[in-house]
Amino acid sequence: MTAKPLFPRSLLALCFTSIYGAAFVPAIAYGQDTSTAPQTNRAELTESTPRGIQRFGSDAENIERIETTSSRLIGKANANGYVVSSINEDTLSFLSFQHIQESLNYVAGAGVQRGNGQEYLPALRSPVLTGAGACGGILAAEDGVPLRAAGFCNINELFEAHGEMAERIDVVKGPASVLYGSNAIHGVINVITPDTTRGGGLAAFDYGSFGYHRLKFRQGKDFGNSGIGINASITRDTGYRDNEGVDQEKVNIRHRFESDAFSVTTGMTYTNLEQDTAGFIVGEDSYKDEDIAQSNPNPEAFRDATSLRLWSKLDMTFDGGHALTFTPYIRDQEMDFRMHFLPGKPLEQNAQDGFGVLSQFNYVVNSAFNIDMGLDAESTDGELMQAQDSETVGSAFLVETVPVGKHYDYTVDARLIAPFFALNWQQNTWLLSLGGRYEDMQYRYTNNMNVGRVREDGTACGFGGCRYSRPESGENSFSNFSPKFSASYKLTDKTQLYLGASRGYRAPQATELYRLQRAQQVADLDSVKATNYEVGVKGLTEGGRYTVSLYSLRKDNVIYRSSDFFNVSNGETWHRGIELELSQAFGNSWRIDFAGSYAKHTYEHSQLSGEVDIKGNDIDTAPALQFNTRVSYAFSDALQGQLEWQYVDDYFTDAENQNSYEGHDLLHARISYALSDTITLFARVNNVLDTQYAERADFTSFTGPRFFPGRPRNVMFSASVAL
């Protein structure tokens, strides 16, 4: 891939003209938490990690923060019973990840697998999710606003969030549908961008192996009752494998206005990705062969994507303690990518634009009882075209059934409306919450081609018909109700027990309904539903904190592609496990951070994969044991080091449980040195032992074993300057 200039003219113009000419002042160093610290709920324990290594001896019980993921209201922490795992800004700065998957390793139960470039497959209390609508299992958001509309998710959508320069990343595990609606079945990943309107600044540069380099810039101006700021990054990565590479630009712009009666915060995120993609390598243990691992069998593959989101959040408080938040937003996204993994390697072009609103009102009845209520609504127009520009290579069957020309060309107009409520009661050591959400989703589908499994020109394919089938234009609607109950009991000042029961759901995605194959003419699908039960304990220790969770989640109406290549929704799966997250300081120099899970994910329905009954089998790509351990040591106030051990258990790579990947252990090392009060230097070595491993292992009947190979030992050097 030809490297692009580090400073694209269009992005520079956007960055600097968007400041409106505001003057800047010296600011707080990167990595310091600049948020205010409201009082937390009386029955809640603080969930903040001891932050910098230099603070090992600090009193973790006194560190509090605003919660924006479990409630939209400022200063309202965990009122609706969601347990949130957070990766804070100091941790993200020390890591300086090249791919967001690296940071999500720090969350127990998250098993995200990196693909090539910025691609990935998600997993959160689940197997790695694959398939047309698999992205609907985990909701991805930035600053509380979902990155994609409910019926138009993308499996790689987190590359549209500015995680590289986030203030923190919050992860809600388990169904969060009462607050977030469809798609939050296994949880929510919410990237929180920094409030640059309070002032402060940063300039940083990363330089690493395989042509990786990144520029980061942050600056803001606080005018008192208003402020404005920018947060931007530019990434260039020519890659380890042949003919791969990433050019990526991201920018956040934020404005704040406050008065005695209300505050309005407005944010904009723009992202641009141009990626040359390296595909799977095939063959048993092929990732262990250096030449094969570095090769790229799909040099023609690429992905180009842009996204723009604009939101404005109104916060108001009233006499009596009542509070209101109201957030209208708009989205505009486009993406082209070569589907190198399909016969004929067609080009997909998709786009969506729309607008919506998120709201929440908290009514305080008395000191013990309050009510949350809200109405969310969204309107989205989506379009998709898949077309092939050259003859298919392969067997006579493939050549005949996968023709040149358009395969799909359709538009979908979607409308969503969702009222929700939560009743919250708190007294002494108890906190109870009971809530529910009703959501109605309407799709209006327009097929812009001929109907059925014929070529674009209307002629029939041999061997019974073409591979791709187009349904007639029509409408589909899905209505769901999601209840949630949670309870917590403060056993001591430092220990809290909690339990919860909830129901999550996701409506079928547009691609599952309208991108059909073979003889299927209509996809008669139901919403996927998930019932979750969870118990746990969380607490504070001298210099640390911990959370232990046990959960059991059963999913019904799971959508999958049958052996007849039909999209059907009669699958059942069961997901259960135990998780531990721990952060513990020892004196003023040592700290251990641990995030691990042991889980079982099984098929609970006698659906057939070929001729094999897979009921009771382990779901493929679902390691039972995964954990991440970091040991940090402060040599001095200025010099800090860390070793990280990442473990992934072996797992089956097919539904029949006949093929498997052996798993891997990785060791990473990091060190930072504060050269002055404003300048910090970093050095990082990833995969210290140069382990041969696969980021992702898979098996298909067409290719056999296939892999995305992991990168060999690589380094990154960084410099960060507080402005």
PDB file of N, CA and C in Angstrom, residues 413-484:
ATOM      1  N   ASP A 413     -36.197   1.708   4.189  1.00  0.00           N
ATOM      2  CA  ASP A 413     -36.533   2.818   5.076  1.00  0.00           C
ATOM      3  C   ASP A 413     -37.015   2.220   6.396  1.00  0.00           C
ATOM      4  N   ALA A 414     -36.358   2.586   7.478  1.00  0.00           N
ATOM      5  CA  ALA A 414     -36.680   2.013   8.789  1.00  0.00           C
ATOM      6  C   ALA A 414     -37.135   3.105   9.737  1.00  0.00           C
ATOM      7  N   ARG A 415     -38.138   2.786  10.535  1.00  0.00           N
ATOM      8  CA  ARG A 415     -38.657   3.711  11.533  1.00  0.00           C
ATOM      9  C   ARG A 415     -38.772   2.973  12.857  1.00  0.00           C
ATOM     10  N   LEU A 416     -38.299   3.592  13.922  1.00  0.00           N
ATOM     11  CA  LEU A 416     -38.289   2.958  15.241  1.00  0.00           C
ATOM     12  C   LEU A 416     -38.831   3.930  16.273  1.00  0.00           C
ATOM     13  N   ILE A 417     -39.633   3.418  17.195  1.00  0.00           N
ATOM     14  CA  ILE A 417     -40.109   4.211  18.330  1.00  0.00           C
ATOM     15  C   ILE A 417     -40.106   3.311  19.557  1.00  0.00           C
ATOM     16  N   ALA A 418     -39.636   3.854  20.691  1.00  0.00           N
ATOM     17  CA  ALA A 418     -39.441   3.007  21.863  1.00  0.00           C
ATOM     18  C   ALA A 418     -39.604   3.797  23.148  1.00  0.00           C
ATOM     19  N   PRO A 419     -40.716   3.665  23.850  1.00  0.00           N
ATOM     20  CA  PRO A 419     -40.840   4.219  25.201  1.00  0.00           C
ATOM     21  C   PRO A 419     -40.260   3.244  26.227  1.00  0.00           C
ATOM     22  N   PHE A 420     -39.724   3.770  27.339  1.00  0.00           N
ATOM     23  CA  PHE A 420     -39.176   2.902  28.383  1.00  0.00           C
ATOM     24  C   PHE A 420     -39.380   3.556  29.741  1.00  0.00           C
ATOM     25  N   PHE A 421     -39.226   2.750  30.794  1.00  0.00           N
ATOM     26  CA  PHE A 421     -39.384   3.250  32.158  1.00  0.00           C
ATOM     27  C   PHE A 421     -38.517   2.406  33.094  1.00  0.00           C
ATOM     28  N   ALA A 422     -38.256   2.949  34.267  1.00  0.00           N
ATOM     29  CA  ALA A 422     -37.599   2.205  35.346  1.00  0.00           C
ATOM     30  C   ALA A 422     -38.050   2.795  36.670  1.00  0.00           C
ATOM     31  N   LEU A 423     -38.468   1.941  37.577  1.00  0.00           N
ATOM     32  CA  LEU A 423     -38.863   2.329  38.932  1.00  0.00           C
ATOM     33  C   LEU A 423     -37.704   1.989  39.863  1.00  0.00           C
ATOM     34  N   ASN A 424     -37.182   2.982  40.550  1.00  0.00           N
ATOM     35  CA  ASN A 424     -35.991   2.795  41.378  1.00  0.00           C
ATOM     36  C   ASN A 424     -36.307   3.106  42.842  1.00  0.00           C
ATOM     37  N   TRP A 425     -36.009   2.147  43.695  1.00  0.00           N
ATOM     38  CA  TRP A 425     -36.254   2.315  45.131  1.00  0.00           C
ATOM     39  C   TRP A 425     -34.957   2.059  45.887  1.00  0.00           C
ATOM     40  N   GLN A 426     -34.616   2.980  46.765  1.00  0.00           N
ATOM     41  CA  GLN A 426     -33.364   2.880  47.514  1.00  0.00           C
ATOM     42  C   GLN A 426     -33.595   3.306  48.951  1.00  0.00           C
ATOM     43  N   GLN A 427     -33.196   2.429  49.856  1.00  0.00           N
ATOM     44  CA  GLN A 427     -33.341   2.769  51.265  1.00  0.00           C
ATOM     45  C   GLN A 427     -32.307   1.988  52.062  1.00  0.00           C
ATOM     46  N   ASN A 428     -31.581   2.702  52.888  1.00  0.00           N
ATOM     47  CA  ASN A 428     -30.541   2.097  53.708  1.00  0.00           C
ATOM     48  C   ASN A 428     -29.559   1.324  52.823  1.00  0.00           C
ATOM     49  N   THR A 429     -29.552   0.005  52.934  1.00  0.00           N
ATOM     50  CA  THR A 429     -28.552  -0.800  52.223  1.00  0.00           C
ATOM     51  C   THR A 429     -29.100  -1.441  50.950  1.00  0.00           C
ATOM     52  N   TRP A 430     -30.361  -1.194  50.612  1.00  0.00           N
ATOM     53  CA  TRP A 430     -30.983  -1.845  49.456  1.00  0.00           C
ATOM     54  C   TRP A 430     -31.169  -0.867  48.307  1.00  0.00           C
ATOM     55  N   LEU A 431     -31.011  -1.369  47.091  1.00  0.00           N
ATOM     56  CA  LEU A 431     -31.355  -0.631  45.879  1.00  0.00           C
ATOM     57  C   LEU A 431     -32.047  -1.595  44.932  1.00  0.00           C
ATOM     58  N   LEU A 432     -33.311  -1.300  44.596  1.00  0.00           N
ATOM     59  CA  LEU A 432     -34.097  -2.141  43.695  1.00  0.00           C
ATOM     60  C   LEU A 432     -34.498  -1.334  42.473  1.00  0.00           C
ATOM     61  N   SER A 433     -34.515  -1.995  41.329  1.00  0.00           N
ATOM     62  CA  SER A 433     -34.935  -1.325  40.097  1.00  0.00           C
ATOM     63  C   SER A 433     -35.736  -2.298  39.252  1.00  0.00           C
ATOM     64  N   LEU A 434     -36.868  -1.824  38.749  1.00  0.00           N
ATOM     65  CA  LEU A 434     -37.719  -2.611  37.861  1.00  0.00           C
ATOM     66  C   LEU A 434     -38.046  -1.745  36.656  1.00  0.00           C
ATOM     67  N   GLY A 435     -37.716  -2.237  35.465  1.00  0.00           N
ATOM     68  CA  GLY A 435     -37.923  -1.425  34.275  1.00  0.00           C
ATOM     69  C   GLY A 435     -38.388  -2.239  33.087  1.00  0.00           C
ATOM     70  N   GLY A 436     -38.724  -1.525  32.023  1.00  0.00           N
ATOM     71  CA  GLY A 436     -39.159  -2.189  30.800  1.00  0.00           C
ATOM     72  C   GLY A 436     -39.103  -1.239  29.620  1.00  0.00           C
ATOM     73  N   ARG A 437     -39.041  -1.801  28.434  1.00  0.00           N
ATOM     74  CA  ARG A 437     -38.987  -1.021  27.207  1.00  0.00           C
ATOM     75  C   ARG A 437     -39.825  -1.730  26.150  1.00  0.00           C
ATOM     76  N   TYR A 438     -40.651  -0.959  25.478  1.00  0.00           N
ATOM     77  CA  TYR A 438     -41.398  -1.465  24.320  1.00  0.00           C
ATOM     78  C   TYR A 438     -40.816  -0.808  23.074  1.00  0.00           C
ATOM     79  N   GLU A 439     -40.527  -1.621  22.085  1.00  0.00           N
ATOM     80  CA  GLU A 439     -39.904  -1.083  20.871  1.00  0.00           C
ATOM     81  C   GLU A 439     -40.643  -1.602  19.642  1.00  0.00           C
ATOM     82  N   ASP A 440     -40.951  -0.690  18.743  1.00  0.00           N
ATOM     83  CA  ASP A 440     -41.606  -1.052  17.486  1.00  0.00           C
ATOM     84  C   ASP A 440     -40.697  -0.633  16.332  1.00  0.00           C
ATOM     85  N   MET A 441     -40.352  -1.605  15.483  1.00  0.00           N
ATOM     86  CA  MET A 441     -39.468  -1.372  14.342  1.00  0.00           C
ATOM     87  C   MET A 441     -40.226  -1.678  13.057  1.00  0.00           C
ATOM     88  N   GLN A 442     -40.190  -0.728  12.116  1.00  0.00           N
ATOM     89  CA  GLN A 442     -40.865  -0.887  10.828  1.00  0.00           C
ATOM     90  C   GLN A 442     -39.837  -0.781   9.708  1.00  0.00           C
ATOM     91  N   TYR A 443     -39.837  -1.783   8.790  1.00  0.00           N
ATOM     92  CA  TYR A 443     -38.989  -1.747   7.603  1.00  0.00           C
ATOM     93  C   TYR A 443     -39.869  -1.603   6.355  1.00  0.00           C
ATOM     94  N   ARG A 444     -39.472  -0.725   5.464  1.00  0.00           N
ATOM     95  CA  ARG A 444     -40.090  -0.644   4.142  1.00  0.00           C
ATOM     96  C   ARG A 444     -39.001  -0.916   3.110  1.00  0.00           C
ATOM     97  N   TYR A 445     -39.089  -2.087   2.473  1.00  0.00           N
ATOM     98  CA  TYR A 445     -38.043  -2.590   1.571  1.00  0.00           C
ATOM     99  C   TYR A 445     -38.469  -2.404   0.123  1.00  0.00           C
ATOM    100  N   THR A 446     -37.552  -1.849  -0.689  1.00  0.00           N
ATOM    101  CA  THR A 446     -37.802  -1.663  -2.117  1.00  0.00           C
ATOM    102  C   THR A 446     -36.708  -2.356  -2.899  1.00  0.00           C
ATOM    103  N   ASN A 447     -37.101  -3.359  -3.676  1.00  0.00           N
ATOM    104  CA  ASN A 447     -36.164  -4.074  -4.536  1.00  0.00           C
ATOM    105  C   ASN A 447     -36.044  -3.331  -5.863  1.00  0.00           C
ATOM    106  N   ASN A 448     -34.842  -2.914  -6.214  1.00  0.00           N
ATOM    107  CA  ASN A 448     -34.612  -2.158  -7.445  1.00  0.00           C
ATOM    108  C   ASN A 448     -34.182  -3.037  -8.612  1.00  0.00           C
ATOM    109  N   MET A 449     -34.345  -4.361  -8.461  1.00  0.00           N
ATOM    110  CA  MET A 449     -33.980  -5.303  -9.523  1.00  0.00           C
ATOM    111  C   MET A 449     -35.148  -6.246  -9.790  1.00  0.00           C
ATOM    112  N   ASN A 450     -34.876  -7.228 -10.645  1.00  0.00           N
ATOM    113  CA  ASN A 450     -35.873  -8.268 -10.847  1.00  0.00           C
ATOM    114  C   ASN A 450     -35.929  -9.178  -9.625  1.00  0.00           C
ATOM    115  N   VAL A 451     -37.022  -9.912  -9.488  1.00  0.00           N
ATOM    116  CA  VAL A 451     -37.284 -10.738  -8.317  1.00  0.00           C
ATOM    117  C   VAL A 451     -36.822 -12.163  -8.580  1.00  0.00           C
ATOM    118  N   GLY A 452     -36.326 -12.809  -7.531  1.00  0.00           N
ATOM    119  CA  GLY A 452     -35.986 -14.222  -7.643  1.00  0.00           C
ATOM    120  C   GLY A 452     -34.495 -14.452  -7.832  1.00  0.00           C
ATOM    121  N   ARG A 453     -34.168 -15.685  -8.233  1.00  0.00           N
ATOM    122  CA  ARG A 453     -32.771 -16.110  -8.337  1.00  0.00           C
ATOM    123  C   ARG A 453     -32.331 -16.214  -9.797  1.00  0.00           C
ATOM    124  N   VAL A 454     -32.476 -15.092 -10.502  1.00  0.00           N
ATOM    125  CA  VAL A 454     -32.076 -15.018 -11.910  1.00  0.00           C
ATOM    126  C   VAL A 454     -30.967 -13.979 -12.060  1.00  0.00           C
ATOM    127  N   ARG A 455     -30.366 -13.955 -13.254  1.00  0.00           N
ATOM    128  CA  ARG A 455     -29.337 -12.955 -13.529  1.00  0.00           C
ATOM    129  C   ARG A 455     -29.946 -11.555 -13.609  1.00  0.00           C
ATOM    130  N   GLU A 456     -29.057 -10.553 -13.636  1.00  0.00           N
ATOM    131  CA  GLU A 456     -29.515  -9.173 -13.732  1.00  0.00           C
ATOM    132  C   GLU A 456     -30.346  -8.950 -14.990  1.00  0.00           C
ATOM    133  N   ASP A 457     -30.014  -9.647 -16.087  1.00  0.00           N
ATOM    134  CA  ASP A 457     -30.766  -9.475 -17.335  1.00  0.00           C
ATOM    135  C   ASP A 457     -32.015 -10.335 -17.407  1.00  0.00           C
ATOM    136  N   GLY A 458     -32.304 -11.084 -16.328  1.00  0.00           N
ATOM    137  CA  GLY A 458     -33.517 -11.882 -16.267  1.00  0.00           C
ATOM    138  C   GLY A 458     -33.368 -13.309 -16.716  1.00  0.00           C
ATOM    139  N   THR A 459     -32.233 -13.695 -17.290  1.00  0.00           N
ATOM    140  CA  THR A 459     -32.034 -15.074 -17.734  1.00  0.00           C
ATOM    141  C   THR A 459     -31.728 -15.967 -16.545  1.00  0.00           C
ATOM    142  N   ALA A 460     -32.054 -17.251 -16.715  1.00  0.00           N
ATOM    143  CA  ALA A 460     -31.895 -18.202 -15.622  1.00  0.00           C
ATOM    144  C   ALA A 460     -30.480 -18.761 -15.578  1.00  0.00           C
ATOM    145  N   CYS A 461     -30.005 -19.046 -14.383  1.00  0.00           N
ATOM    146  CA  CYS A 461     -28.737 -19.756 -14.197  1.00  0.00           C
ATOM    147  C   CYS A 461     -28.996 -21.258 -14.251  1.00  0.00           C
ATOM    148  N   GLY A 462     -28.000 -21.997 -14.645  1.00  0.00           N
ATOM    149  CA  GLY A 462     -28.101 -23.447 -14.616  1.00  0.00           C
ATOM    150  C   GLY A 462     -28.043 -23.994 -13.203  1.00  0.00           C
ATOM    151  N   PHE A 463     -28.061 -25.309 -13.083  1.00  0.00           N
ATOM    152  CA  PHE A 463     -27.993 -26.007 -11.800  1.00  0.00           C
ATOM    153  C   PHE A 463     -29.113 -25.578 -10.853  1.00  0.00           C
ATOM    154  N   GLY A 464     -30.276 -25.235 -11.402  1.00  0.00           N
ATOM    155  CA  GLY A 464     -31.430 -24.919 -10.575  1.00  0.00           C
ATOM    156  C   GLY A 464     -31.646 -23.452 -10.289  1.00  0.00           C
ATOM    157  N   GLY A 465     -30.704 -22.600 -10.643  1.00  0.00           N
ATOM    158  CA  GLY A 465     -30.887 -21.173 -10.414  1.00  0.00           C
ATOM    159  C   GLY A 465     -29.647 -20.518  -9.844  1.00  0.00           C
ATOM    160  N   CYS A 466     -29.626 -19.184  -9.863  1.00  0.00           N
ATOM    161  CA  CYS A 466     -28.477 -18.422  -9.374  1.00  0.00           C
ATOM    162  C   CYS A 466     -28.370 -18.521  -7.850  1.00  0.00           C
ATOM    163  N   ARG A 467     -27.203 -18.228  -7.353  1.00  0.00           N
ATOM    164  CA  ARG A 467     -26.950 -18.303  -5.910  1.00  0.00           C
ATOM    165  C   ARG A 467     -27.749 -17.258  -5.141  1.00  0.00           C
ATOM    166  N   TYR A 468     -27.844 -16.045  -5.669  1.00  0.00           N
ATOM    167  CA  TYR A 468     -28.451 -14.940  -4.937  1.00  0.00           C
ATOM    168  C   TYR A 468     -29.912 -14.770  -5.327  1.00  0.00           C
ATOM    169  N   SER A 469     -30.759 -14.562  -4.305  1.00  0.00           N
ATOM    170  CA  SER A 469     -32.201 -14.463  -4.517  1.00  0.00           C
ATOM    171  C   SER A 469     -32.713 -13.149  -3.938  1.00  0.00           C
ATOM    172  N   ARG A 470     -33.599 -12.507  -4.687  1.00  0.00           N
ATOM    173  CA  ARG A 470     -34.123 -11.195  -4.275  1.00  0.00           C
ATOM    174  C   ARG A 470     -35.629 -11.289  -4.037  1.00  0.00           C
ATOM    175  N   PRO A 471     -36.079 -10.979  -2.814  1.00  0.00           N
ATOM    176  CA  PRO A 471     -37.520 -11.003  -2.535  1.00  0.00           C
ATOM    177  C   PRO A 471     -38.223  -9.798  -3.147  1.00  0.00           C
ATOM    178  N   GLU A 472     -39.530  -9.906  -3.251  1.00  0.00           N
ATOM    179  CA  GLU A 472     -40.334  -8.782  -3.731  1.00  0.00           C
ATOM    180  C   GLU A 472     -40.312  -7.640  -2.716  1.00  0.00           C
ATOM    181  N   SER A 473     -40.559  -6.447  -3.201  1.00  0.00           N
ATOM    182  CA  SER A 473     -40.672  -5.290  -2.310  1.00  0.00           C
ATOM    183  C   SER A 473     -41.786  -5.531  -1.296  1.00  0.00           C
ATOM    184  N   GLY A 474     -41.615  -5.030  -0.102  1.00  0.00           N
ATOM    185  CA  GLY A 474     -42.628  -5.245   0.922  1.00  0.00           C
ATOM    186  C   GLY A 474     -42.272  -4.566   2.226  1.00  0.00           C
ATOM    187  N   GLU A 475     -43.036  -4.876   3.260  1.00  0.00           N
ATOM    188  CA  GLU A 475     -42.834  -4.282   4.574  1.00  0.00           C
ATOM    189  C   GLU A 475     -42.748  -5.377   5.627  1.00  0.00           C
ATOM    190  N   ASN A 476     -41.958  -5.102   6.646  1.00  0.00           N
ATOM    191  CA  ASN A 476     -41.839  -5.988   7.800  1.00  0.00           C
ATOM    192  C   ASN A 476     -41.874  -5.147   9.061  1.00  0.00           C
ATOM    193  N   SER A 477     -42.442  -5.701  10.108  1.00  0.00           N
ATOM    194  CA  SER A 477     -42.483  -4.985  11.382  1.00  0.00           C
ATOM    195  C   SER A 477     -42.176  -5.952  12.518  1.00  0.00           C
ATOM    196  N   PHE A 478     -41.557  -5.413  13.567  1.00  0.00           N
ATOM    197  CA  PHE A 478     -41.168  -6.210  14.721  1.00  0.00           C
ATOM    198  C   PHE A 478     -41.416  -5.387  15.980  1.00  0.00           C
ATOM    199  N   SER A 479     -42.126  -5.989  16.917  1.00  0.00           N
ATOM    200  CA  SER A 479     -42.408  -5.338  18.196  1.00  0.00           C
ATOM    201  C   SER A 479     -41.895  -6.225  19.322  1.00  0.00           C
ATOM    202  N   ASN A 480     -41.249  -5.616  20.292  1.00  0.00           N
ATOM    203  CA  ASN A 480     -40.662  -6.375  21.393  1.00  0.00           C
ATOM    204  C   ASN A 480     -40.815  -5.608  22.697  1.00  0.00           C
ATOM    205  N   PHE A 481     -40.928  -6.368  23.776  1.00  0.00           N
ATOM    206  CA  PHE A 481     -40.932  -5.784  25.114  1.00  0.00           C
ATOM    207  C   PHE A 481     -39.795  -6.406  25.906  1.00  0.00           C
ATOM    208  N   SER A 482     -39.023  -5.561  26.573  1.00  0.00           N
ATOM    209  CA  SER A 482     -37.864  -6.024  27.325  1.00  0.00           C
ATOM    210  C   SER A 482     -37.999  -5.608  28.782  1.00  0.00           C
ATOM    211  N   PRO A 483     -38.212  -6.545  29.713  1.00  0.00           N
ATOM    212  CA  PRO A 483     -38.245  -6.205  31.143  1.00  0.00           C
ATOM    213  C   PRO A 483     -36.874  -6.408  31.783  1.00  0.00           C
ATOM    214  N   LYS A 484     -36.659  -5.742  32.910  1.00  0.00           N
ATOM    215  CA  LYS A 484     -35.416  -5.906  33.668  1.00  0.00           C
ATOM    216  C   LYS A 484     -35.692  -5.668  35.145  1.00  0.00           C
TER     217      LYS A 484
END
